[in-house]
C-alpha atoms as one frame of an Amber mdcrd trajectory, in Angstrom:
protein
   5.670 -64.256 -66.096   9.107 -63.650 -64.882  11.283 -61.067 -66.850  14.092
 -62.203 -68.927  16.051 -59.517 -67.960  16.169 -60.247 -64.535  17.818 -63.267
 -64.904  20.866 -61.807 -66.337  23.252 -60.438 -63.784  23.527 -56.674 -64.115
  27.387 -56.604 -63.936  28.209 -59.157 -66.666  29.628 -58.449 -69.754  31.319
 -60.622 -72.556  34.041 -60.047 -75.389  32.789 -61.076 -78.703  34.678 -60.905
 -82.022  32.399 -58.840 -84.766  32.402 -59.343 -88.267  30.252 -58.588 -91.001
  28.843 -60.246 -94.472  29.613 -57.462 -96.540  32.639 -55.745 -95.045  35.591
 -58.262 -95.344  38.138 -56.259 -93.057  35.647 -55.819 -90.251  36.825 -57.893
 -87.515  37.038 -56.288 -83.913  36.689 -57.367 -80.575  34.071 -55.600 -78.604
  32.754 -56.030 -74.982  28.983 -56.121 -74.522  26.825 -55.952 -71.310  24.816
 -59.037 -71.052  21.898 -57.015 -69.662  21.577 -55.236 -73.185  18.851 -55.928
 -75.347  19.612 -57.246 -78.571  18.056 -54.428 -80.291  20.453 -52.131 -78.286
  23.382 -54.078 -79.516  22.259 -53.439 -83.084  22.128 -49.716 -82.358  25.582
 -49.567 -81.516  26.755 -51.734 -84.367  25.190 -49.717 -86.845  27.439 -46.819
 -85.675  30.390 -49.014 -86.290  29.466 -50.510 -89.507  26.417 -48.478 -91.148
  24.307 -51.594 -91.341  21.018 -49.999 -90.694  18.919 -51.846 -87.580  16.213
 -52.552 -89.714  18.262 -54.556 -92.168  20.549 -56.296 -89.902  20.480 -59.525
 -88.701  22.579 -61.204 -86.012  24.310 -64.475 -85.825  26.230 -66.190 -82.768
  29.115 -68.636 -83.707  31.187 -70.459 -80.712  35.092 -70.101 -80.292  35.153
 -73.324 -83.115  33.528 -71.505 -85.614  30.125 -73.747 -85.157  26.586 -71.538
 -85.551  24.986 -71.458 -82.241  21.782 -69.611 -82.968  20.371 -66.468 -84.484
  19.696 -63.562 -82.247  16.238 -62.971 -83.765  14.334 -61.558 -80.782  15.330
 -58.038 -80.298  13.638 -57.378 -77.004  15.535 -60.299 -75.227  18.559 -59.367
 -73.485  22.079 -60.639 -75.403  22.679 -62.838 -72.280  19.470 -64.965 -73.219
  21.778 -66.248 -75.960  24.302 -67.664 -73.566  27.644 -66.248 -75.276  30.822
 -66.528 -73.970  34.226 -65.012 -74.257  35.872 -65.701 -77.794  32.399 -66.011
 -79.536  31.904 -64.664 -83.001  28.731 -62.102 -83.406  28.251 -61.898 -87.350
  26.522 -58.965 -88.864  24.080 -59.923 -92.211  23.039 -57.007 -93.938  19.980
 -57.839 -95.706  19.489 -54.757 -97.714  20.344 -55.402-101.537  21.199 -51.418
-101.779  23.162 -51.086 -98.429  26.139 -48.990 -98.434  28.312 -51.512 -97.388
  27.900 -53.544-100.697  30.031 -53.520-103.467  33.291 -53.094-101.605  33.837
 -49.041-102.135  33.971 -48.607 -98.463  36.941 -50.623 -98.067  38.728 -50.301
-101.639  38.502 -46.454-102.262  39.719 -47.221-105.603  36.445 -48.226-106.632
  35.026 -44.873-106.133  34.578 -42.773-108.851  36.971 -39.397-108.494  36.839
 -36.067-110.248  40.217 -35.669-112.180  41.772 -32.582-114.124  44.561 -32.556
-116.000  47.874 -30.266-115.270  47.222 -28.388-118.901  43.222 -27.705-117.995
  44.063 -26.654-114.473  46.793 -24.373-115.653  44.070 -22.454-117.829  41.419
 -21.931-115.063  41.423 -18.632-113.550  40.958 -17.844-109.722  42.703 -21.011
-108.562  45.060 -21.145-105.605  47.957 -21.561-107.540  47.408 -18.896-109.702
  46.993 -16.915-106.049  49.955 -18.670-105.119  52.100 -17.700-107.559  50.920
 -14.288-107.608  51.891 -13.632-103.896  55.346 -15.346-104.697  55.709 -12.962
-107.182  55.492  -9.875-105.025  56.995 -11.571-101.972  59.091 -14.616-102.655
  59.748 -15.119 -98.987  56.068 -15.772 -98.311  56.096 -19.339 -99.349  59.479
 -20.350 -98.397  59.644 -23.488 -95.975  59.515 -22.532 -92.420  59.731 -26.385
 -91.090  62.814 -28.280 -91.098  63.007 -31.944 -91.918  63.492 -32.640 -88.243
  60.639 -30.985 -86.967  59.142 -32.726 -83.801  61.884 -35.741 -84.053  62.706
 -35.749 -80.472  58.812 -36.321 -79.524  58.788 -39.445 -81.286  61.615 -40.968
 -79.228  59.243 -42.748 -76.919  56.496 -43.634 -79.823  56.856 -46.791 -81.724
  54.823 -48.991 -83.919  52.133 -50.967 -82.119  51.866 -48.617 -79.265  48.528
 -47.985 -77.935  47.709 -44.219 -77.703  45.527 -41.468 -77.309  45.125 -38.550
 -79.781  43.984 -34.874 -79.140  41.715 -33.291 -79.798  38.850 -35.393 -78.708
  40.878 -38.042 -76.821  40.577 -40.563 -80.008  42.139 -44.000 -79.084  43.872
 -46.426 -81.300  47.199 -47.867 -81.973  50.368 -46.496 -83.647  50.851 -47.708
 -87.237  53.573 -45.325 -88.618  56.213 -43.095 -87.292  58.641 -41.144 -89.415
  58.452 -38.145 -92.236  55.706 -38.123 -94.699  57.134 -37.903 -98.342  53.746
 -36.551 -99.290  53.045 -34.574 -96.479  54.811 -31.147 -94.671  58.017 -31.304
 -93.551  59.104 -32.900 -89.948  58.011 -36.044 -88.463  54.305 -37.586 -88.412
  52.829 -40.520 -86.427  50.030 -42.238 -88.086  47.240 -44.023 -86.149  44.533
 -46.415 -86.654  41.695 -45.404 -84.617  39.404 -47.833 -82.763  36.259 -46.434
 -84.301  35.968 -44.628 -87.771  36.865 -41.224 -86.736  39.871 -40.886 -89.163
  40.184 -39.625 -92.704  41.593 -42.449 -94.708  42.703 -46.303 -94.573  46.457
 -45.422 -94.202  47.020 -43.664 -97.426  47.656 -39.564 -97.314  47.707 -37.609
-100.273  48.870 -40.448-102.711  51.030 -42.342-100.676  50.449 -45.650 -98.542
  51.961 -45.482 -94.956  49.782 -48.210 -93.441  46.870 -50.507 -93.879  43.625
 -50.010 -92.117  39.791 -50.049 -92.467  38.483 -46.869 -94.270  38.215 -43.831
 -92.130  40.169 -45.519 -88.891  43.288 -43.634 -90.270  44.963 -40.503 -89.476
  48.407 -38.860 -89.858  49.076 -36.474 -87.095  51.879 -34.915 -85.620  53.639
 -36.171 -82.556  52.885 -33.317 -80.172  49.143 -34.742 -80.632  49.830 -38.219
 -79.352  50.054 -39.780 -75.950  51.371 -43.457 -75.503  50.202 -45.753 -72.738
  47.904 -47.939 -71.517  44.671 -46.818 -73.668  42.640 -50.050 -73.926  39.554
 -49.633 -76.429  36.839 -48.151 -74.969  33.471 -50.120 -73.988  30.972 -48.900
 -76.522  28.575 -49.357 -73.552  30.394 -47.429 -70.770  28.296 -44.120 -71.441
  24.930 -46.093 -71.358  22.418 -45.671 -68.265  21.204 -48.804 -66.819
């Protein structure tokens, strides 16, 4: 019996739109090697969305929205199912207790947060506020602002919303979503970035102020000197795989 892997050219790949049954905001274009097995595709998608490989079912839809098939054999190469550029790969999470259910990964307002009143906080000893007040009384100049409102403004002249970018440290790639001063942040100019992968800290809301919209854990506010704009396409999630 011939090996199905031998029927798929090694150098071929396909660009698919990935969606998720529970994460309504997850909709991204990813390039897959046709030689990669369905099981390996699931492992890569698990890192993207949090659905475990064991609980993940994959369905393929054509560019007209019609269901083509289920990718139900994990040992077969993706190319066996004949996907084409523009097709949609839909993730179905079969785990009733999955972390992706309930919407809290997309809507942080659903997450219970610890709160304390200003009055109660002021009564606590050993807080940073008490320490800061003590230091300020001993040396008033310690907490005077040292950064101006125009800090790093000149570095923003070539950065605009919509630019592809790479952010250091880590060479994280994404798209610029905000450029300007941050009302809830330190003085000076900031750049809001939506990363291609969940490498950020929030969904575009930083310290109680919304600067832009993006999926959870994809957003970051960084200083302009950490941002390089240019031709930085989204990385192929299989580019480091061995063949």
